[in-house]
Short mmCIF file of C-alpha atoms in Angstrom, two decimals:
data_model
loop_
_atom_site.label_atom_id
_atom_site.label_comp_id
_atom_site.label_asym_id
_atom_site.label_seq_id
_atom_site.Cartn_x
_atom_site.Cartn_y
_atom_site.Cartn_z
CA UNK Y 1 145.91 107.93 149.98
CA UNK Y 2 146.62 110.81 147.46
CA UNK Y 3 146.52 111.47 143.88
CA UNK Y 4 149.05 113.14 142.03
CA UNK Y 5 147.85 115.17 139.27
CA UNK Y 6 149.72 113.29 136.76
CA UNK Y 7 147.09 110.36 136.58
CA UNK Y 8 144.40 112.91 135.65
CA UNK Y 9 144.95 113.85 132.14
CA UNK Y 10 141.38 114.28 130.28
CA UNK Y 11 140.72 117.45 129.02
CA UNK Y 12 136.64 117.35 130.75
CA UNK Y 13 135.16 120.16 132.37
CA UNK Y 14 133.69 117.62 134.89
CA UNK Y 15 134.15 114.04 135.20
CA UNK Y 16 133.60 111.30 138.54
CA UNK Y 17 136.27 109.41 139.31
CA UNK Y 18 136.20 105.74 140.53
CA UNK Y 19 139.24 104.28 142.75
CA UNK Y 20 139.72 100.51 143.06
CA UNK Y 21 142.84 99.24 145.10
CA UNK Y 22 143.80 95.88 144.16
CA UNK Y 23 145.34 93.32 146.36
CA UNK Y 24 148.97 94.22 145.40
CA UNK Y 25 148.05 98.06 145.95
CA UNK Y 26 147.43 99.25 142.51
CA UNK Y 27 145.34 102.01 141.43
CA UNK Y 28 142.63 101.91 138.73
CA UNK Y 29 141.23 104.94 137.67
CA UNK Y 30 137.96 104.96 135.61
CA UNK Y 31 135.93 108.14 134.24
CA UNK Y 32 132.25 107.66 135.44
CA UNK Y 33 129.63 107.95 131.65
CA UNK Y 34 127.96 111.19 133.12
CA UNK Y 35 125.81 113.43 130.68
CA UNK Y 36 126.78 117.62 130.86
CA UNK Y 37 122.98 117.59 132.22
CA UNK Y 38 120.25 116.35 134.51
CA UNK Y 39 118.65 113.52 132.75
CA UNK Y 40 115.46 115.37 132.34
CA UNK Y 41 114.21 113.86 128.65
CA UNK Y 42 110.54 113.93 127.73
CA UNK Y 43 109.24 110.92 126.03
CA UNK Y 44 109.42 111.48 122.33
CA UNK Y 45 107.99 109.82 119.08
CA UNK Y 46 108.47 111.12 115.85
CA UNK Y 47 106.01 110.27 113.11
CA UNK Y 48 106.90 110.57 109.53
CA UNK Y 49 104.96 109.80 106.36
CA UNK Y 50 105.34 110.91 102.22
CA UNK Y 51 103.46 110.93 99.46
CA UNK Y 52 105.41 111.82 96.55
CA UNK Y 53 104.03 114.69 94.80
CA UNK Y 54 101.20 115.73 97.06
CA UNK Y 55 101.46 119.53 98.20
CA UNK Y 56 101.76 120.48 101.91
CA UNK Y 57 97.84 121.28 101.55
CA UNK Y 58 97.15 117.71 100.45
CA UNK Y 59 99.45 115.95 103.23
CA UNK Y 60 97.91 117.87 106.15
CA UNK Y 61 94.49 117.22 105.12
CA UNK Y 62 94.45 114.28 103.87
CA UNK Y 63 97.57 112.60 105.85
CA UNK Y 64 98.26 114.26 108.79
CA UNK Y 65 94.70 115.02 109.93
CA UNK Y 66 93.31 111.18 110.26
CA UNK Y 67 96.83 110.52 111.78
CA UNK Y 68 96.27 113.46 114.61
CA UNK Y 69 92.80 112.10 114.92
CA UNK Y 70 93.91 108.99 115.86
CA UNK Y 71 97.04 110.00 118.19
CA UNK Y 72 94.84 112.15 120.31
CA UNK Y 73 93.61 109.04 121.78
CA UNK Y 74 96.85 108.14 122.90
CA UNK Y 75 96.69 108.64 127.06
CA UNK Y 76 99.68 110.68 128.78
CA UNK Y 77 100.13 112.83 125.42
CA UNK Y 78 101.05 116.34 126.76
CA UNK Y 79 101.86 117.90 123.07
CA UNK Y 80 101.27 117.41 119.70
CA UNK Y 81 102.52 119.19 116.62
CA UNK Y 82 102.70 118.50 113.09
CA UNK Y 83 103.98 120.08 109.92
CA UNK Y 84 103.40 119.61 106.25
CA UNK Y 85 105.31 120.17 103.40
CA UNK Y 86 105.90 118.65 99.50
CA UNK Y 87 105.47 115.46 99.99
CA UNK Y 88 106.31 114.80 103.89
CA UNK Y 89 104.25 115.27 107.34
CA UNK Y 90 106.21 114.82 110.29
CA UNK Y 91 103.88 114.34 113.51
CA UNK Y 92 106.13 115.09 116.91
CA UNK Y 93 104.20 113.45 119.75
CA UNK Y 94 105.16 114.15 123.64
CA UNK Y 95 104.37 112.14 126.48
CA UNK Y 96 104.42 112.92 130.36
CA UNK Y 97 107.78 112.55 132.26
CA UNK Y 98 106.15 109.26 133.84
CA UNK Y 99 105.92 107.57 130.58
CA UNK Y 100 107.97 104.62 129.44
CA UNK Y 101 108.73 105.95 125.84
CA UNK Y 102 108.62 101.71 124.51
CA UNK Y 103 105.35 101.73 125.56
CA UNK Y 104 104.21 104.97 124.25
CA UNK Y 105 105.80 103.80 121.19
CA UNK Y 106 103.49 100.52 121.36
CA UNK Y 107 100.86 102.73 121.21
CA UNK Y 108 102.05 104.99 118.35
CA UNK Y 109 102.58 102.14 116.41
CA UNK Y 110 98.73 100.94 116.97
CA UNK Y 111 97.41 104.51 116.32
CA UNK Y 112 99.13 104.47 112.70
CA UNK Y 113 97.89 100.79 112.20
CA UNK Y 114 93.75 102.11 113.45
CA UNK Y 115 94.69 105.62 110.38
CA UNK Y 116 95.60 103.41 107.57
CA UNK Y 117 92.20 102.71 106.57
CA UNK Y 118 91.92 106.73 106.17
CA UNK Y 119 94.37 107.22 104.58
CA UNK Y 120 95.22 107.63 100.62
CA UNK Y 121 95.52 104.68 98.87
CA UNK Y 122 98.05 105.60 96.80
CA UNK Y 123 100.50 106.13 99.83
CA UNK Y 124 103.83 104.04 99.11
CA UNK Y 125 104.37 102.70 102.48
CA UNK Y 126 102.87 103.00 106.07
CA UNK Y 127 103.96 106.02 108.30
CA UNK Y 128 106.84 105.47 110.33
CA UNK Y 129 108.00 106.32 113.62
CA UNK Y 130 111.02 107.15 115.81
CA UNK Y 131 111.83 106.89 119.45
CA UNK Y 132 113.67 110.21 119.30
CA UNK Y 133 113.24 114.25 119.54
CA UNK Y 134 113.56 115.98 116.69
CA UNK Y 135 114.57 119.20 118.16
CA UNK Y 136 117.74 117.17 120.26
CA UNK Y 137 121.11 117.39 118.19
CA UNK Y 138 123.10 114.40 116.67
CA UNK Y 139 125.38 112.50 119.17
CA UNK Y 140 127.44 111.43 116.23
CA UNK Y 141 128.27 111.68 113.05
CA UNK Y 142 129.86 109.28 110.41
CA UNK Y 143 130.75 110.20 106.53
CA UNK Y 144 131.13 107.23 104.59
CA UNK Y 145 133.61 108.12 101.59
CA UNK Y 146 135.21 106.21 98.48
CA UNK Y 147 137.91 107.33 96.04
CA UNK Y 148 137.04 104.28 94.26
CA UNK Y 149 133.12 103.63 93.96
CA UNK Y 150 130.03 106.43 92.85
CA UNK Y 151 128.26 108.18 95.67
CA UNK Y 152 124.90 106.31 95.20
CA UNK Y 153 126.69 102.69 95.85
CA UNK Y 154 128.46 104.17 99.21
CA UNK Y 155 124.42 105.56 99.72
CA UNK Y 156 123.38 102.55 99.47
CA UNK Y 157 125.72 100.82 101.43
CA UNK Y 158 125.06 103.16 104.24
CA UNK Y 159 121.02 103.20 103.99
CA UNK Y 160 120.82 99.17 103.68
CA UNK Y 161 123.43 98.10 105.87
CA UNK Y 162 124.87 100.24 108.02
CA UNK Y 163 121.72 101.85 109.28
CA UNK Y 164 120.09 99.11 110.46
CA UNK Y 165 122.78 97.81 112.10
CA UNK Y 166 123.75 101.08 114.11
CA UNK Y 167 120.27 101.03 115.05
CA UNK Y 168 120.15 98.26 116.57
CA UNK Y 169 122.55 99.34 119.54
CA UNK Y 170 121.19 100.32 122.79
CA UNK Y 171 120.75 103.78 123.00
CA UNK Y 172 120.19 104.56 119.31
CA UNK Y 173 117.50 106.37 118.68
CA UNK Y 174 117.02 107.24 115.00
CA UNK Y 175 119.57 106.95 112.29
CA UNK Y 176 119.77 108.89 109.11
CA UNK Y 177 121.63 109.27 106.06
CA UNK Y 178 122.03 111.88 104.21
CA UNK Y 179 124.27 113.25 101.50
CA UNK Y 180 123.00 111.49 98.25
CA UNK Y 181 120.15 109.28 97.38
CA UNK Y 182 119.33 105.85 96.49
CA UNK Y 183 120.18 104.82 92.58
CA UNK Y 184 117.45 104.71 90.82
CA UNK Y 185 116.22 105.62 87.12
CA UNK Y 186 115.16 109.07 86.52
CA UNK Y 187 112.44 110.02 83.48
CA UNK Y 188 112.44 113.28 82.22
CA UNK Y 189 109.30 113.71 79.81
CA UNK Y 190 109.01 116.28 77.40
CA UNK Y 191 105.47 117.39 77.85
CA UNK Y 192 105.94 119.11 74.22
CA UNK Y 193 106.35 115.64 72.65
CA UNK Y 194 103.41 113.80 74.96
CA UNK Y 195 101.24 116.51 73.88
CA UNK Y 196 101.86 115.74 70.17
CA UNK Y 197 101.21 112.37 70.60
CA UNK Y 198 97.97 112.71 72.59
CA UNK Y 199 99.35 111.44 75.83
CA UNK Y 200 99.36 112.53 78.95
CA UNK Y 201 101.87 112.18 82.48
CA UNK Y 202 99.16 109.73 83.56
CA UNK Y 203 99.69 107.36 81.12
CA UNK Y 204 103.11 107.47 80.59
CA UNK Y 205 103.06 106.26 84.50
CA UNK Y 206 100.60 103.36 83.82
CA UNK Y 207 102.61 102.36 81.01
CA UNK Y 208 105.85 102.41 82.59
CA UNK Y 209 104.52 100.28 86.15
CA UNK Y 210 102.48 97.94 84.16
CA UNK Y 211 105.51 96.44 82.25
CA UNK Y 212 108.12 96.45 85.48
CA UNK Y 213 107.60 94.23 88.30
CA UNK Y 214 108.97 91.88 89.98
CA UNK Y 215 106.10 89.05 91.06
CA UNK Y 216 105.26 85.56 91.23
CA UNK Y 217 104.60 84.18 88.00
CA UNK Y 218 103.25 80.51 89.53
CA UNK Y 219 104.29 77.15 88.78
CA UNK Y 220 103.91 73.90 86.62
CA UNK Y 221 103.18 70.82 88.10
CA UNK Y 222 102.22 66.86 87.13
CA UNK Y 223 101.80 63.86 89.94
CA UNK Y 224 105.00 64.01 90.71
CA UNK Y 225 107.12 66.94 89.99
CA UNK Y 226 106.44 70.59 90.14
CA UNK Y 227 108.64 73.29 88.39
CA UNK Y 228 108.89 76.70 89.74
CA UNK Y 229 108.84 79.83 87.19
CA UNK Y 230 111.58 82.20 88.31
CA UNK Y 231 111.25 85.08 85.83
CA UNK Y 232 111.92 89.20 86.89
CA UNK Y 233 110.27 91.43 84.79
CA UNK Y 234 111.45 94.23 86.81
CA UNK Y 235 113.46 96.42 85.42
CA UNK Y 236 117.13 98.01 86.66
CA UNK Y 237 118.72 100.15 84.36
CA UNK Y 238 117.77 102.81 82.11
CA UNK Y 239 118.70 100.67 78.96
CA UNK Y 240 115.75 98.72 79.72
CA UNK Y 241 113.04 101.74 80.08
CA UNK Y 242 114.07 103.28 77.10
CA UNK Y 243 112.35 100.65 74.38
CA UNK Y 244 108.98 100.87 76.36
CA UNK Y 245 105.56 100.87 74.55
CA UNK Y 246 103.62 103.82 75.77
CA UNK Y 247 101.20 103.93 72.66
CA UNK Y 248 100.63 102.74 69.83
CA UNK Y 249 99.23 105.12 67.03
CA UNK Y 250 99.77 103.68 63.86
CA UNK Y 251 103.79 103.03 64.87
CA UNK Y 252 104.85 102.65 67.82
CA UNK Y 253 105.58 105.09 70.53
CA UNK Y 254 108.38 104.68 72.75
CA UNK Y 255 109.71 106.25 75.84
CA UNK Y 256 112.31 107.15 74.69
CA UNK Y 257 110.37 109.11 71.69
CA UNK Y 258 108.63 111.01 74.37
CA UNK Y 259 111.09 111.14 77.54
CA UNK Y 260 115.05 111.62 78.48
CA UNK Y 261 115.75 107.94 80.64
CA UNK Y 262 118.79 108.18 82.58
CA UNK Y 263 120.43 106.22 85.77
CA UNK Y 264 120.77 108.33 87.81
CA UNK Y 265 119.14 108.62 91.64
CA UNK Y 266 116.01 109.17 93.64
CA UNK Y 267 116.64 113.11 94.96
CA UNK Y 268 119.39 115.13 92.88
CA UNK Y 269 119.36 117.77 95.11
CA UNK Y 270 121.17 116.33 98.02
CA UNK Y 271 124.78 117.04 98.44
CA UNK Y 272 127.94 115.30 101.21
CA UNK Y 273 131.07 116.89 101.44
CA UNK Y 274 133.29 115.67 103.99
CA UNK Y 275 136.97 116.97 104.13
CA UNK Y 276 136.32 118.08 100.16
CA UNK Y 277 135.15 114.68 98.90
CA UNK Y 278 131.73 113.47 98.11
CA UNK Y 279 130.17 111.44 101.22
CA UNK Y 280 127.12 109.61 102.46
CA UNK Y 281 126.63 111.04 105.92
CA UNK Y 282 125.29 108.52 108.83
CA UNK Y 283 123.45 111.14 111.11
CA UNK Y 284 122.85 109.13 114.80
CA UNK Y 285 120.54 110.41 117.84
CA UNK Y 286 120.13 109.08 120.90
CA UNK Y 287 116.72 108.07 122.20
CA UNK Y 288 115.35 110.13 124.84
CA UNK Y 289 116.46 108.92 128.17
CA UNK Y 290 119.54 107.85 126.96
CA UNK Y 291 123.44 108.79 127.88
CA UNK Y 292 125.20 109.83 125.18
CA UNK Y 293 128.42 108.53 126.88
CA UNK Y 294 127.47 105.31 126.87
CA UNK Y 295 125.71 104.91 123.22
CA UNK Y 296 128.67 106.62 121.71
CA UNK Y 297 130.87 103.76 123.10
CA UNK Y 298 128.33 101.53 121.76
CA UNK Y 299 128.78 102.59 118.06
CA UNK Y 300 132.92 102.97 118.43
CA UNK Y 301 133.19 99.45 119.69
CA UNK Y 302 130.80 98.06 116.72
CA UNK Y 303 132.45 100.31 114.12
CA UNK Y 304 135.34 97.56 112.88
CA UNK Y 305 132.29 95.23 112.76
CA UNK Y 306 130.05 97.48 110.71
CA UNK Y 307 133.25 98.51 108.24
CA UNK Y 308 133.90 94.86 107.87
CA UNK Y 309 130.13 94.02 106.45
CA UNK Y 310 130.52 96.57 103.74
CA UNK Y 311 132.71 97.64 100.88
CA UNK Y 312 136.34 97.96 101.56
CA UNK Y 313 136.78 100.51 99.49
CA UNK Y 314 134.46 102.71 101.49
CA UNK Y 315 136.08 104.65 104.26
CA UNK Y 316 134.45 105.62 107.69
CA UNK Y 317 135.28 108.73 109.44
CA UNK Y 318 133.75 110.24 113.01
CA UNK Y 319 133.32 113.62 111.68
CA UNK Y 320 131.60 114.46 114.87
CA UNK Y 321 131.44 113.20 118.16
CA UNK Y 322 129.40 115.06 120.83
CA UNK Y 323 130.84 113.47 123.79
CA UNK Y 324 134.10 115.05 123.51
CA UNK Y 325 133.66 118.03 125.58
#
């Protein structure tokens, strides 16, 4: 049997082919999901943690150090390496060849749990980690754009929806999204105005966390019935910060008296342009051991899903797709 060159179209440098015959003699032709290279991946685990605020001395001595202490335990570790910076330590852990990277990951995750009692207190969440190499490039890209809606709700659509769901598919390593930031209400204090009123950033902080939260207020209750409070106290919108007590020194001092209050979000310095227009980029990597082929398939044929469970008005776009050549 022969093949004429017609039925091989695919621009790829190298590809398998697969020949099935059927019973009335046709032929099915079916690329093979090879990688461009040996499938030679160490076991990876990427540790991140922040503290807002702290310098890069603070967060290697005081983060990253009990962290590394504790890692070093790990068994089959061949390299370790860390780095600090405002706010963030990122902890890059390799394990032998041999090593199944979920269990490695098992025993991550039980390293960070042993560190937390060494860690500051005032650290907003627990480190996290990732099944992926840091130094490997994305496998895909997807800008999320709206002509419509603001660049933090298409942010937020990608970092609470779509994130979580593309990681979820086999393959998927990490998933991140870049481009803009969470909304959120920014304060802007004027230290001038804090220092005439004998205040200081410390308690303009106390003062603004003690009256927003969101917590469980209890309930009411007789032999028979019981009634539920449902009350928020936590605050959205920068309408609501601005009429704050800070102080009160013979009149009342507001936030607003001391402070600009906007809504605005959680990093202005992040910026995603895709084709000119503002965009919240979905960054995807594959977890070591992986083929791309195959996870990029993964994420195509759950993309309708994923655009369904979100905003119409947001568009997706593959902006890059590393499985194309």
């Amino acid at each position: 049997m022969s093949l004429s060159s017609p039925f091989i179209r695919r621009p790829v440098a190298t590809a398998l082919l697969t020949v099935a015959v059927g019973l009335a003699g046709a032929v099915a032709f079916r690329l093979l999901p090879v990688s461009p290279l040996p499938q030679v991946d160490f076991p990876t685990v990427s540790v991140s943690a922040s503290l807002p605020g702290a310098s890069p001395e603070i967060m290697a001595s005081a983060v990253a150090t009990p962290l590394e202490r504790q890692f070093g335990r790990i068994a089959a570790v061949t390299e370790m390496t860390s780095s600090s910076s405002l706010g963030q330590t990122s902890i890059t852990l390799q394990f032998d060849l041999n090593r199944n990277i979920d269990a490695a990951a098992r025993d991550v995750e039980a390293a960070i749990n042993a560190a937390r009692g060494y860690l500051p207190a005032d650290l907003p969440g627990n480190p996290t980690y990732r099944k992926v190499n840091p130094a490997d490039s994305p496998i895909m890209i997807i800008a999320l754009t709206s002509d419509t809606l603001p660049p933090p709700t298409v942010y937020d659509a990608a970092s609470t929806i779509l994130m979580q769901r593309i990681s979820q598919i086999r393959g998927v390593g990490q998933v991140v999204v870049g481009g803009s930031s969470a909304p959120a209400v920014r304060v802007d204090v004027n230290p001038t105005q804090i220092q005439h009123f004998g205040l200081s950033l410390d308690n303009i902080r106390t003062a603004i966390s003690g009256q927003t939260a969101n917590q469980a207020k209890g309930s009411f209750s007789d032999k028979n019935r019981t009634w539920m409070i449902e009350a928020n106290d936590q605050l959205m919108h920068a309408v609501d910060y601005r009429p704050l007590l800070v102080k009160y020194n013979g009149a009342p001092v507001r936030l607003a008296d001391v402070a600009t209050v906007t809504d605005s979000v959680q990093t202005v310095r992040s910026l995603g342009l895709a084709n000119g227009k503002r965009a919240a980029l979905l960054i995807i990597f594959r977890q070591p051991g992986a083929n791309i082929i195959d996870t990029v398939d993964g994420i195509k044929a759950a993309l309708p899903q994923l655009h369904a469970s979100i905003n119409q008005a947001i568009n997706m776009t593959i902006t890059l797709d590393q499985t194309v050549t």
